[in-house]
Amino acid sequence: MKRLLAIVTLLSIGFGASCTAQPSAAYLAKRDAFVVGLMKKMTLDEKLGQLNLVVGGEATTGSSVSTDVETKIKAGKIGGIFSISTPSRIRKTQELAVNQSRLKIPMIFGMDVIHGYKTLFPIPLGISSSWDMGLIEKMARISAIEASADGICWTFSPMVDIARDPRWGRIAEGSGEDPYLGSQIARAMVKGYQGKSYAETNTIMACVKHFALYGAAEAGRDYHTTDMSKVRMYNEYLPPYKAALDAGAGSIMASFNDIDGIPATANNWLLTDLLRRQWKFKGMVVSDYTGITEMVNHGLGDVQTVAAKALMAGNDMDMVSESFVNTLGKSLKEQKVTQAQIDLACRRVLEMKYDLGLFTDPFRFCDENRAKTEIFTAEHRAEARKAAGKSFVLLKNDKQTLPLAKNGTIALIGPLADNKENMAGTWSVSGDFTKCVSVEEGIKNVAGNVTILKARGANIYSDARLDANVSIFGKPTNRDPRSDADMIAEAVATAQKADVIVAALGEAAEMTGEASSRSDISIPENQRDLLKALVKTGKPVVLVLFTGRPLALPWENENLPAILNVWFGGTEAGNAIADVLFGDVNPSGKLSATFPRNVGQIPIYYSHKNTGRPYGGNGTDFQKFQSNYLDVPNSPLYPFGYGLSYTSFEYSELTLSKKTLAMAVPKDVVNVSVTVKNTGNFDGEEVVQLYIRDKVRSITPPVKELKGFQKIMLKKGESKTVSFALSVEDLKFYNSALNFVAEPGEFVVFVGTNSQNVKEAMFTLNK
Ligand code: BGC
């Protein structure tokens, strides 16, 4: 046994493939020699063992959990484990594999490190609203440093599913509705996790998920069917997955949903034709949690059949269902799968382990000292605070209600005012929620002279059953037994003694995330009743809105002077909220997903098509035989890209460097420039957004598509000219034949502060 490890070490010297560039031929040859050599020694059962990914027990997201893990590791029946942590625990578990299994093959250790590890950052939908790629990369880098210091080498992130249905709870885990913004973020996250090279022990492998289209679940109900045209897939839903893979992501997760009637997990077109043949992906494919055996429920056959289908379609690893390890041997005997298919999957798992350097040192992520010094550091928390502040979106601010003065009396009201555990948001499995900063603590830290008067005001839900549904995973909502009326009366009495009311309301953390869909996306009624009573006091009401999804807020928008959307900000949420409330930080977040007026408008997104009967009214009147509703305007409440600042920005008209772009001229560009001036009383950041519209093309064009953005800092009174270089590449789309083409003709270019408020100009694309 010792000899094998020695051989392993010798052959694998030079591990540490570059995570971003294509590995060198020499590296690949060495890896190949090693993996082929190892596979020659492996029995069928040992090969199947490598395909088996089990859950360690710190977090489970399905009804099944893995059993007899220790015995199976020793028998070589497990290739990897997720959801266990700490160097000592991982070392002990790894020792079982490398000391007690026949071939001593190390295991990989995964975890859902989604928006931070111990230092928690804002939920992904929140951080995407920063439109700050440097910041997002930094979040992923810090996540990787902390996770790897705690023994983990693989994260199930980034989640890049485009989502246009806020009923779907997992919209919280992604970057919103837009493929361009989503692709930039996907890239930044992969770069952050994987760093420059796996040779560094503080890099972890990314796993892009959920491939594919998971965000398009019908009716916003989790795990539900998806069905869409290929043209839509290629243009609108696939780009972020592709961007993440192009950035070097080492693995990808198949999604639960079906596509064209075949679940992604068994979808040969998706996992082989598209992923391997068209996109040339060389890394590892893992199923989602029991995604393979769930295909029995989908109606694709018994466990043996669906496992064979999953392997043949292109899955390499089976997460939790153990159907590969339990049935593929039989399927091989019965010639339902081939040895070559099993070998290919095994090979990809071994290559991944080789790339991560585990054959050279299976314990390279087990450094107690790093665990003590690199996790939850003051520096990481400072970054998390900064990130949270930049993720908040100021939805309304009449008469400069915000920022607040750092003196006087504040009535701090609401179930989320002094709650620590809900600050982290969904999918924060590794965090210690009791270490999160509450809003009350934040206000005390930032504005010590302010007098705070507190009242509960409301529970999250009036209905105790609904409250219990979301008071889970260590995130209690601390239900108050009093009646709604009693709590409101107390809150009103408290508010009357204050200068201003800060109402910390909205969703509890677990009202979004996996299997947390809602059919009503408003603030629960009892909370709105509280707001109504608070408004009646005549005191200014600032709504500090917690949410993991776009909410329908027509009443709030109509009746409250100030709304600050703070998502779920993570460990430092309370401090960051206070930073913004009291003006130490000027909000600069912009929505990455449209906020509808009501559920009936869903799906609603800015890049919709024009239709043959576009609405041409004044925005509120009804127009018969045009594409509109009888009872609600077409427009959203808050559009994509929207977010206010304490200051104001003025945009000049656009200047184009020329009026034509030529496909025949290599690298031809048209420069679009705009001058933005800070005309208000605060220094502030602005996200300058560029959209295009292809006026005529062979398939119907969206009315607008984001093609560029820049986040700039402007001191008060300062102006800056921002330029975007538009090339032919930016004008391309997938046509009916799924070819990526640009078509000559006129284009409108729009630049502005959000997807609706823009300046425009025209140019022509020539052959
Ligand atoms: C989720 C994945 C997650 C996996 C492992 C599944 O239920 O869909 O996003 O990575 O569990 O925890």
PDB file of N, CA, C and O in Angstrom, residues 165-231:
ATOM      1  N   ASP A 165     -39.013  34.581 -12.484  1.00  0.00           N
ATOM      2  CA  ASP A 165     -40.251  34.320 -11.758  1.00  0.00           C
ATOM      3  C   ASP A 165     -39.977  34.410 -10.263  1.00  0.00           C
ATOM      4  O   ASP A 165     -39.456  33.482  -9.656  1.00  0.00           O
ATOM      5  N   PRO A 166     -40.331  35.552  -9.663  1.00  0.00           N
ATOM      6  CA  PRO A 166     -40.000  35.739  -8.246  1.00  0.00           C
ATOM      7  C   PRO A 166     -40.782  34.841  -7.295  1.00  0.00           C
ATOM      8  O   PRO A 166     -40.486  34.815  -6.111  1.00  0.00           O
ATOM      9  N   ARG A 167     -41.743  34.103  -7.808  1.00  0.00           N
ATOM     10  CA  ARG A 167     -42.377  33.126  -6.919  1.00  0.00           C
ATOM     11  C   ARG A 167     -41.381  32.036  -6.545  1.00  0.00           C
ATOM     12  O   ARG A 167     -41.457  31.452  -5.475  1.00  0.00           O
ATOM     13  N   TRP A 168     -40.461  31.759  -7.433  1.00  0.00           N
ATOM     14  CA  TRP A 168     -39.478  30.694  -7.233  1.00  0.00           C
ATOM     15  C   TRP A 168     -38.490  31.105  -6.140  1.00  0.00           C
ATOM     16  O   TRP A 168     -37.789  32.109  -6.289  1.00  0.00           O
ATOM     17  N   GLY A 169     -38.437  30.329  -5.073  1.00  0.00           N
ATOM     18  CA  GLY A 169     -37.612  30.725  -3.931  1.00  0.00           C
ATOM     19  C   GLY A 169     -36.130  30.771  -4.232  1.00  0.00           C
ATOM     20  O   GLY A 169     -35.373  31.495  -3.592  1.00  0.00           O
ATOM     21  N   ARG A 170     -35.712  29.999  -5.222  1.00  0.00           N
ATOM     22  CA  ARG A 170     -34.275  29.937  -5.484  1.00  0.00           C
ATOM     23  C   ARG A 170     -33.788  31.108  -6.320  1.00  0.00           C
ATOM     24  O   ARG A 170     -32.594  31.193  -6.618  1.00  0.00           O
ATOM     25  N   ILE A 171     -34.668  32.027  -6.644  1.00  0.00           N
ATOM     26  CA  ILE A 171     -34.215  33.246  -7.310  1.00  0.00           C
ATOM     27  C   ILE A 171     -33.191  33.956  -6.409  1.00  0.00           C
ATOM     28  O   ILE A 171     -32.301  34.648  -6.883  1.00  0.00           O
ATOM     29  N   ALA A 172     -33.312  33.716  -5.094  1.00  0.00           N
ATOM     30  CA  ALA A 172     -32.384  34.322  -4.127  1.00  0.00           C
ATOM     31  C   ALA A 172     -30.948  33.882  -4.335  1.00  0.00           C
ATOM     32  O   ALA A 172     -30.009  34.592  -3.982  1.00  0.00           O
ATOM     33  N   GLU A 173     -30.781  32.673  -4.896  1.00  0.00           N
ATOM     34  CA  GLU A 173     -29.438  32.079  -4.996  1.00  0.00           C
ATOM     35  C   GLU A 173     -28.675  32.465  -6.247  1.00  0.00           C
ATOM     36  O   GLU A 173     -27.535  32.053  -6.445  1.00  0.00           O
ATOM     37  N   GLY A 174     -29.352  33.168  -7.151  1.00  0.00           N
ATOM     38  CA  GLY A 174     -28.704  33.487  -8.421  1.00  0.00           C
ATOM     39  C   GLY A 174     -28.534  34.972  -8.619  1.00  0.00           C
ATOM     40  O   GLY A 174     -28.670  35.765  -7.682  1.00  0.00           O
ATOM     41  N   SER A 175     -28.250  35.346  -9.874  1.00  0.00           N
ATOM     42  CA  SER A 175     -27.943  36.741 -10.166  1.00  0.00           C
ATOM     43  C   SER A 175     -29.046  37.428 -10.941  1.00  0.00           C
ATOM     44  O   SER A 175     -28.801  38.405 -11.638  1.00  0.00           O
ATOM     45  N   GLY A 176     -30.261  36.884 -10.861  1.00  0.00           N
ATOM     46  CA  GLY A 176     -31.377  37.609 -11.433  1.00  0.00           C
ATOM     47  C   GLY A 176     -31.731  37.187 -12.844  1.00  0.00           C
ATOM     48  O   GLY A 176     -31.534  36.040 -13.242  1.00  0.00           O
ATOM     49  N   GLU A 177     -32.224  38.165 -13.613  1.00  0.00           N
ATOM     50  CA  GLU A 177     -32.922  37.825 -14.856  1.00  0.00           C
ATOM     51  C   GLU A 177     -32.099  37.944 -16.123  1.00  0.00           C
ATOM     52  O   GLU A 177     -32.545  37.526 -17.188  1.00  0.00           O
ATOM     53  N   ASP A 178     -30.915  38.531 -16.037  1.00  0.00           N
ATOM     54  CA  ASP A 178     -30.267  38.926 -17.285  1.00  0.00           C
ATOM     55  C   ASP A 178     -29.041  38.078 -17.640  1.00  0.00           C
ATOM     56  O   ASP A 178     -28.127  37.922 -16.828  1.00  0.00           O
ATOM     57  N   PRO A 179     -28.997  37.571 -18.881  1.00  0.00           N
ATOM     58  CA  PRO A 179     -27.863  36.714 -19.252  1.00  0.00           C
ATOM     59  C   PRO A 179     -26.513  37.443 -19.311  1.00  0.00           C
ATOM     60  O   PRO A 179     -25.483  36.845 -19.008  1.00  0.00           O
ATOM     61  N   TYR A 180     -26.531  38.717 -19.674  1.00  0.00           N
ATOM     62  CA  TYR A 180     -25.249  39.429 -19.761  1.00  0.00           C
ATOM     63  C   TYR A 180     -24.682  39.678 -18.360  1.00  0.00           C
ATOM     64  O   TYR A 180     -23.541  39.310 -18.064  1.00  0.00           O
ATOM     65  N   LEU A 181     -25.487  40.259 -17.493  1.00  0.00           N
ATOM     66  CA  LEU A 181     -25.024  40.496 -16.119  1.00  0.00           C
ATOM     67  C   LEU A 181     -24.695  39.154 -15.446  1.00  0.00           C
ATOM     68  O   LEU A 181     -23.667  39.007 -14.779  1.00  0.00           O
ATOM     69  N   GLY A 182     -25.563  38.177 -15.662  1.00  0.00           N
ATOM     70  CA  GLY A 182     -25.351  36.857 -15.069  1.00  0.00           C
ATOM     71  C   GLY A 182     -24.039  36.228 -15.518  1.00  0.00           C
ATOM     72  O   GLY A 182     -23.348  35.579 -14.726  1.00  0.00           O
ATOM     73  N   SER A 183     -23.684  36.443 -16.768  1.00  0.00           N
ATOM     74  CA  SER A 183     -22.428  35.861 -17.279  1.00  0.00           C
ATOM     75  C   SER A 183     -21.214  36.541 -16.642  1.00  0.00           C
ATOM     76  O   SER A 183     -20.229  35.880 -16.307  1.00  0.00           O
ATOM     77  N   GLN A 184     -21.297  37.852 -16.496  1.00  0.00           N
ATOM     78  CA  GLN A 184     -20.164  38.564 -15.864  1.00  0.00           C
ATOM     79  C   GLN A 184     -19.968  38.062 -14.438  1.00  0.00           C
ATOM     80  O   GLN A 184     -18.848  37.841 -13.983  1.00  0.00           O
ATOM     81  N   ILE A 185     -21.072  37.881 -13.747  1.00  0.00           N
ATOM     82  CA  ILE A 185     -20.988  37.456 -12.348  1.00  0.00           C
ATOM     83  C   ILE A 185     -20.492  36.015 -12.258  1.00  0.00           C
ATOM     84  O   ILE A 185     -19.662  35.681 -11.408  1.00  0.00           O
ATOM     85  N   ALA A 186     -20.981  35.172 -13.158  1.00  0.00           N
ATOM     86  CA  ALA A 186     -20.540  33.768 -13.173  1.00  0.00           C
ATOM     87  C   ALA A 186     -19.016  33.706 -13.303  1.00  0.00           C
ATOM     88  O   ALA A 186     -18.334  32.981 -12.570  1.00  0.00           O
ATOM     89  N   ARG A 187     -18.487  34.493 -14.210  1.00  0.00           N
ATOM     90  CA  ARG A 187     -17.044  34.534 -14.441  1.00  0.00           C
ATOM     91  C   ARG A 187     -16.298  35.006 -13.197  1.00  0.00           C
ATOM     92  O   ARG A 187     -15.304  34.414 -12.785  1.00  0.00           O
ATOM     93  N   ALA A 188     -16.793  36.089 -12.622  1.00  0.00           N
ATOM     94  CA  ALA A 188     -16.113  36.661 -11.447  1.00  0.00           C
ATOM     95  C   ALA A 188     -16.084  35.646 -10.308  1.00  0.00           C
ATOM     96  O   ALA A 188     -15.076  35.518  -9.593  1.00  0.00           O
ATOM     97  N   MET A 189     -17.150  34.907 -10.153  1.00  0.00           N
ATOM     98  CA  MET A 189     -17.199  33.949  -9.040  1.00  0.00           C
ATOM     99  C   MET A 189     -16.251  32.776  -9.275  1.00  0.00           C
ATOM    100  O   MET A 189     -15.551  32.342  -8.364  1.00  0.00           O
ATOM    101  N   VAL A 190     -16.227  32.287 -10.496  1.00  0.00           N
ATOM    102  CA  VAL A 190     -15.309  31.172 -10.785  1.00  0.00           C
ATOM    103  C   VAL A 190     -13.866  31.627 -10.555  1.00  0.00           C
ATOM    104  O   VAL A 190     -13.066  30.930  -9.915  1.00  0.00           O
ATOM    105  N   LYS A 191     -13.569  32.819 -11.026  1.00  0.00           N
ATOM    106  CA  LYS A 191     -12.204  33.346 -10.830  1.00  0.00           C
ATOM    107  C   LYS A 191     -11.881  33.442  -9.345  1.00  0.00           C
ATOM    108  O   LYS A 191     -10.787  33.118  -8.896  1.00  0.00           O
ATOM    109  N   GLY A 192     -12.842  33.918  -8.591  1.00  0.00           N
ATOM    110  CA  GLY A 192     -12.617  34.083  -7.156  1.00  0.00           C
ATOM    111  C   GLY A 192     -12.397  32.755  -6.446  1.00  0.00           C
ATOM    112  O   GLY A 192     -11.492  32.618  -5.625  1.00  0.00           O
ATOM    113  N   TYR A 193     -13.208  31.768  -6.753  1.00  0.00           N
ATOM    114  CA  TYR A 193     -13.067  30.461  -6.089  1.00  0.00           C
ATOM    115  C   TYR A 193     -11.775  29.768  -6.495  1.00  0.00           C
ATOM    116  O   TYR A 193     -11.058  29.220  -5.676  1.00  0.00           O
ATOM    117  N   GLN A 194     -11.538  29.761  -7.806  1.00  0.00           N
ATOM    118  CA  GLN A 194     -10.454  28.909  -8.305  1.00  0.00           C
ATOM    119  C   GLN A 194      -9.113  29.623  -8.357  1.00  0.00           C
ATOM    120  O   GLN A 194      -8.093  28.962  -8.582  1.00  0.00           O
ATOM    121  N   GLY A 195      -9.103  30.917  -8.156  1.00  0.00           N
ATOM    122  CA  GLY A 195      -7.851  31.657  -8.174  1.00  0.00           C
ATOM    123  C   GLY A 195      -7.109  31.413  -9.485  1.00  0.00           C
ATOM    124  O   GLY A 195      -7.726  31.169 -10.513  1.00  0.00           O
ATOM    125  N   LYS A 196      -5.781  31.457  -9.411  1.00  0.00           N
ATOM    126  CA  LYS A 196      -5.020  31.288 -10.654  1.00  0.00           C
ATOM    127  C   LYS A 196      -4.676  29.829 -10.892  1.00  0.00           C
ATOM    128  O   LYS A 196      -4.570  29.368 -12.008  1.00  0.00           O
ATOM    129  N   SER A 197      -4.439  29.095  -9.809  1.00  0.00           N
ATOM    130  CA  SER A 197      -3.985  27.721  -9.983  1.00  0.00           C
ATOM    131  C   SER A 197      -4.393  26.892  -8.785  1.00  0.00           C
ATOM    132  O   SER A 197      -4.372  27.357  -7.650  1.00  0.00           O
ATOM    133  N   TYR A 198      -4.740  25.637  -9.058  1.00  0.00           N
ATOM    134  CA  TYR A 198      -5.081  24.743  -7.961  1.00  0.00           C
ATOM    135  C   TYR A 198      -3.859  24.417  -7.104  1.00  0.00           C
ATOM    136  O   TYR A 198      -3.981  23.761  -6.075  1.00  0.00           O
ATOM    137  N   ALA A 199      -2.688  24.835  -7.556  1.00  0.00           N
ATOM    138  CA  ALA A 199      -1.489  24.580  -6.748  1.00  0.00           C
ATOM    139  C   ALA A 199      -1.579  25.323  -5.415  1.00  0.00           C
ATOM    140  O   ALA A 199      -0.986  24.918  -4.426  1.00  0.00           O
ATOM    141  N   GLU A 200      -2.335  26.407  -5.395  1.00  0.00           N
ATOM    142  CA  GLU A 200      -2.512  27.136  -4.132  1.00  0.00           C
ATOM    143  C   GLU A 200      -3.494  26.357  -3.262  1.00  0.00           C
ATOM    144  O   GLU A 200      -4.549  25.961  -3.746  1.00  0.00           O
ATOM    145  N   THR A 201      -3.164  26.219  -1.990  1.00  0.00           N
ATOM    146  CA  THR A 201      -4.095  25.471  -1.135  1.00  0.00           C
ATOM    147  C   THR A 201      -5.307  26.314  -0.734  1.00  0.00           C
ATOM    148  O   THR A 201      -6.194  25.818  -0.058  1.00  0.00           O
ATOM    149  N   ASN A 202      -5.308  27.569  -1.136  1.00  0.00           N
ATOM    150  CA  ASN A 202      -6.525  28.335  -0.799  1.00  0.00           C
ATOM    151  C   ASN A 202      -7.453  28.528  -1.984  1.00  0.00           C
ATOM    152  O   ASN A 202      -8.289  29.424  -1.994  1.00  0.00           O
ATOM    153  N   THR A 203      -7.312  27.660  -2.978  1.00  0.00           N
ATOM    154  CA  THR A 203      -8.299  27.673  -4.062  1.00  0.00           C
ATOM    155  C   THR A 203      -9.192  26.442  -3.924  1.00  0.00           C
ATOM    156  O   THR A 203      -8.754  25.401  -3.444  1.00  0.00           O
ATOM    157  N   ILE A 204     -10.426  26.587  -4.333  1.00  0.00           N
ATOM    158  CA  ILE A 204     -11.336  25.440  -4.343  1.00  0.00           C
ATOM    159  C   ILE A 204     -11.950  25.343  -5.732  1.00  0.00           C
ATOM    160  O   ILE A 204     -11.974  26.333  -6.463  1.00  0.00           O
ATOM    161  N   MET A 205     -12.412  24.142  -6.061  1.00  0.00           N
ATOM    162  CA  MET A 205     -12.989  23.979  -7.394  1.00  0.00           C
ATOM    163  C   MET A 205     -14.442  24.443  -7.393  1.00  0.00           C
ATOM    164  O   MET A 205     -15.197  24.147  -6.465  1.00  0.00           O
ATOM    165  N   ALA A 206     -14.814  25.159  -8.450  1.00  0.00           N
ATOM    166  CA  ALA A 206     -16.198  25.617  -8.587  1.00  0.00           C
ATOM    167  C   ALA A 206     -17.043  24.524  -9.233  1.00  0.00           C
ATOM    168  O   ALA A 206     -16.525  23.676  -9.969  1.00  0.00           O
ATOM    169  N   CYS A 207     -18.315  24.544  -8.949  1.00  0.00           N
ATOM    170  CA  CYS A 207     -19.269  23.647  -9.617  1.00  0.00           C
ATOM    171  C   CYS A 207     -20.449  24.504 -10.067  1.00  0.00           C
ATOM    172  O   CYS A 207     -21.221  24.988  -9.244  1.00  0.00           O
ATOM    173  N   VAL A 208     -20.548  24.711 -11.354  1.00  0.00           N
ATOM    174  CA  VAL A 208     -21.600  25.567 -11.902  1.00  0.00           C
ATOM    175  C   VAL A 208     -22.929  24.829 -11.812  1.00  0.00           C
ATOM    176  O   VAL A 208     -23.003  23.644 -12.134  1.00  0.00           O
ATOM    177  N   LYS A 209     -23.958  25.524 -11.395  1.00  0.00           N
ATOM    178  CA  LYS A 209     -25.238  24.833 -11.299  1.00  0.00           C
ATOM    179  C   LYS A 209     -26.369  25.805 -11.603  1.00  0.00           C
ATOM    180  O   LYS A 209     -26.143  27.015 -11.615  1.00  0.00           O
ATOM    181  N   HIS A 210     -27.560  25.312 -11.868  1.00  0.00           N
ATOM    182  CA  HIS A 210     -27.934  23.916 -12.040  1.00  0.00           C
ATOM    183  C   HIS A 210     -28.190  23.775 -13.516  1.00  0.00           C
ATOM    184  O   HIS A 210     -29.086  24.452 -14.039  1.00  0.00           O
ATOM    185  N   PHE A 211     -27.436  22.899 -14.148  1.00  0.00           N
ATOM    186  CA  PHE A 211     -27.433  22.800 -15.598  1.00  0.00           C
ATOM    187  C   PHE A 211     -28.574  21.909 -16.055  1.00  0.00           C
ATOM    188  O   PHE A 211     -28.523  20.717 -15.815  1.00  0.00           O
ATOM    189  N   ALA A 212     -29.576  22.426 -16.653  1.00  0.00           N
ATOM    190  CA  ALA A 212     -29.754  23.797 -17.107  1.00  0.00           C
ATOM    191  C   ALA A 212     -31.226  24.192 -16.977  1.00  0.00           C
ATOM    192  O   ALA A 212     -32.088  23.337 -16.843  1.00  0.00           O
ATOM    193  N   LEU A 213     -31.427  25.490 -17.027  1.00  0.00           N
ATOM    194  CA  LEU A 213     -32.770  26.096 -17.095  1.00  0.00           C
ATOM    195  C   LEU A 213     -33.586  25.942 -15.826  1.00  0.00           C
ATOM    196  O   LEU A 213     -34.788  26.163 -15.825  1.00  0.00           O
ATOM    197  N   TYR A 214     -32.928  25.554 -14.727  1.00  0.00           N
ATOM    198  CA  TYR A 214     -33.659  25.275 -13.486  1.00  0.00           C
ATOM    199  C   TYR A 214     -34.517  26.469 -13.050  1.00  0.00           C
ATOM    200  O   TYR A 214     -35.578  26.308 -12.452  1.00  0.00           O
ATOM    201  N   GLY A 215     -34.056  27.676 -13.385  1.00  0.00           N
ATOM    202  CA  GLY A 215     -34.777  28.889 -12.973  1.00  0.00           C
ATOM    203  C   GLY A 215     -36.067  29.128 -13.734  1.00  0.00           C
ATOM    204  O   GLY A 215     -36.803  30.070 -13.430  1.00  0.00           O
ATOM    205  N   ALA A 216     -36.346  28.294 -14.722  1.00  0.00           N
ATOM    206  CA  ALA A 216     -37.559  28.526 -15.515  1.00  0.00           C
ATOM    207  C   ALA A 216     -38.670  27.562 -15.124  1.00  0.00           C
ATOM    208  O   ALA A 216     -39.556  27.251 -15.926  1.00  0.00           O
ATOM    209  N   ALA A 217     -38.649  27.105 -13.881  1.00  0.00           N
ATOM    210  CA  ALA A 217     -39.652  26.147 -13.407  1.00  0.00           C
ATOM    211  C   ALA A 217     -41.055  26.720 -13.569  1.00  0.00           C
ATOM    212  O   ALA A 217     -41.320  27.854 -13.175  1.00  0.00           O
ATOM    213  N   GLU A 218     -41.944  25.938 -14.109  1.00  0.00           N
ATOM    214  CA  GLU A 218     -43.325  26.391 -14.338  1.00  0.00           C
ATOM    215  C   GLU A 218     -43.978  26.826 -13.039  1.00  0.00           C
ATOM    216  O   GLU A 218     -43.843  26.155 -12.010  1.00  0.00           O
ATOM    217  N   ALA A 219     -44.687  27.942 -13.119  1.00  0.00           N
ATOM    218  CA  ALA A 219     -45.456  28.490 -11.999  1.00  0.00           C
ATOM    219  C   ALA A 219     -44.576  28.841 -10.801  1.00  0.00           C
ATOM    220  O   ALA A 219     -45.077  29.056  -9.703  1.00  0.00           O
ATOM    221  N   GLY A 220     -43.274  28.878 -11.022  1.00  0.00           N
ATOM    222  CA  GLY A 220     -42.365  29.241  -9.934  1.00  0.00           C
ATOM    223  C   GLY A 220     -42.293  28.189  -8.839  1.00  0.00           C
ATOM    224  O   GLY A 220     -41.756  28.440  -7.765  1.00  0.00           O
ATOM    225  N   ARG A 221     -42.813  27.010  -9.112  1.00  0.00           N
ATOM    226  CA  ARG A 221     -42.802  25.947  -8.100  1.00  0.00           C
ATOM    227  C   ARG A 221     -41.528  25.142  -8.259  1.00  0.00           C
ATOM    228  O   ARG A 221     -41.187  24.719  -9.369  1.00  0.00           O
ATOM    229  N   ASP A 222     -40.850  24.917  -7.142  1.00  0.00           N
ATOM    230  CA  ASP A 222     -39.530  24.303  -7.226  1.00  0.00           C
ATOM    231  C   ASP A 222     -39.597  22.891  -7.802  1.00  0.00           C
ATOM    232  O   ASP A 222     -40.557  22.164  -7.573  1.00  0.00           O
ATOM    233  N   TYR A 223     -38.564  22.554  -8.524  1.00  0.00           N
ATOM    234  CA  TYR A 223     -38.373  21.232  -9.167  1.00  0.00           C
ATOM    235  C   TYR A 223     -39.339  20.997 -10.321  1.00  0.00           C
ATOM    236  O   TYR A 223     -39.396  19.900 -10.871  1.00  0.00           O
ATOM    237  N   HIS A 224     -40.116  22.011 -10.672  1.00  0.00           N
ATOM    238  CA  HIS A 224     -41.165  21.820 -11.670  1.00  0.00           C
ATOM    239  C   HIS A 224     -40.577  21.787 -13.089  1.00  0.00           C
ATOM    240  O   HIS A 224     -39.434  22.170 -13.324  1.00  0.00           O
ATOM    241  N   THR A 225     -41.434  21.381 -13.991  1.00  0.00           N
ATOM    242  CA  THR A 225     -41.097  21.246 -15.411  1.00  0.00           C
ATOM    243  C   THR A 225     -40.577  22.553 -16.021  1.00  0.00           C
ATOM    244  O   THR A 225     -41.071  23.630 -15.678  1.00  0.00           O
ATOM    245  N   THR A 226     -39.627  22.424 -16.934  1.00  0.00           N
ATOM    246  CA  THR A 226     -39.274  23.571 -17.772  1.00  0.00           C
ATOM    247  C   THR A 226     -39.417  23.140 -19.225  1.00  0.00           C
ATOM    248  O   THR A 226     -39.176  21.987 -19.554  1.00  0.00           O
ATOM    249  N   ASP A 227     -39.807  24.051 -20.037  1.00  0.00           N
ATOM    250  CA  ASP A 227     -39.964  23.730 -21.454  1.00  0.00           C
ATOM    251  C   ASP A 227     -39.801  25.028 -22.221  1.00  0.00           C
ATOM    252  O   ASP A 227     -40.557  25.967 -22.018  1.00  0.00           O
ATOM    253  N   MET A 228     -38.799  25.095 -23.050  1.00  0.00           N
ATOM    254  CA  MET A 228     -38.634  26.336 -23.826  1.00  0.00           C
ATOM    255  C   MET A 228     -37.954  26.026 -25.155  1.00  0.00           C
ATOM    256  O   MET A 228     -37.319  24.981 -25.310  1.00  0.00           O
ATOM    257  N   SER A 229     -38.060  26.985 -26.073  1.00  0.00           N
ATOM    258  CA  SER A 229     -37.441  26.791 -27.380  1.00  0.00           C
ATOM    259  C   SER A 229     -35.934  26.849 -27.248  1.00  0.00           C
ATOM    260  O   SER A 229     -35.389  27.470 -26.331  1.00  0.00           O
ATOM    261  N   LYS A 230     -35.255  26.233 -28.205  1.00  0.00           N
ATOM    262  CA  LYS A 230     -33.789  26.262 -28.207  1.00  0.00           C
ATOM    263  C   LYS A 230     -33.295  27.700 -28.410  1.00  0.00           C
ATOM    264  O   LYS A 230     -32.290  28.121 -27.823  1.00  0.00           O
ATOM    265  N   VAL A 231     -34.000  28.451 -29.248  1.00  0.00           N
ATOM    266  CA  VAL A 231     -33.581  29.833 -29.501  1.00  0.00           C
ATOM    267  C   VAL A 231     -33.560  30.630 -28.201  1.00  0.00           C
ATOM    268  O   VAL A 231     -32.627  31.363 -27.901  1.00  0.00           O
TER     269      VAL A 231
END
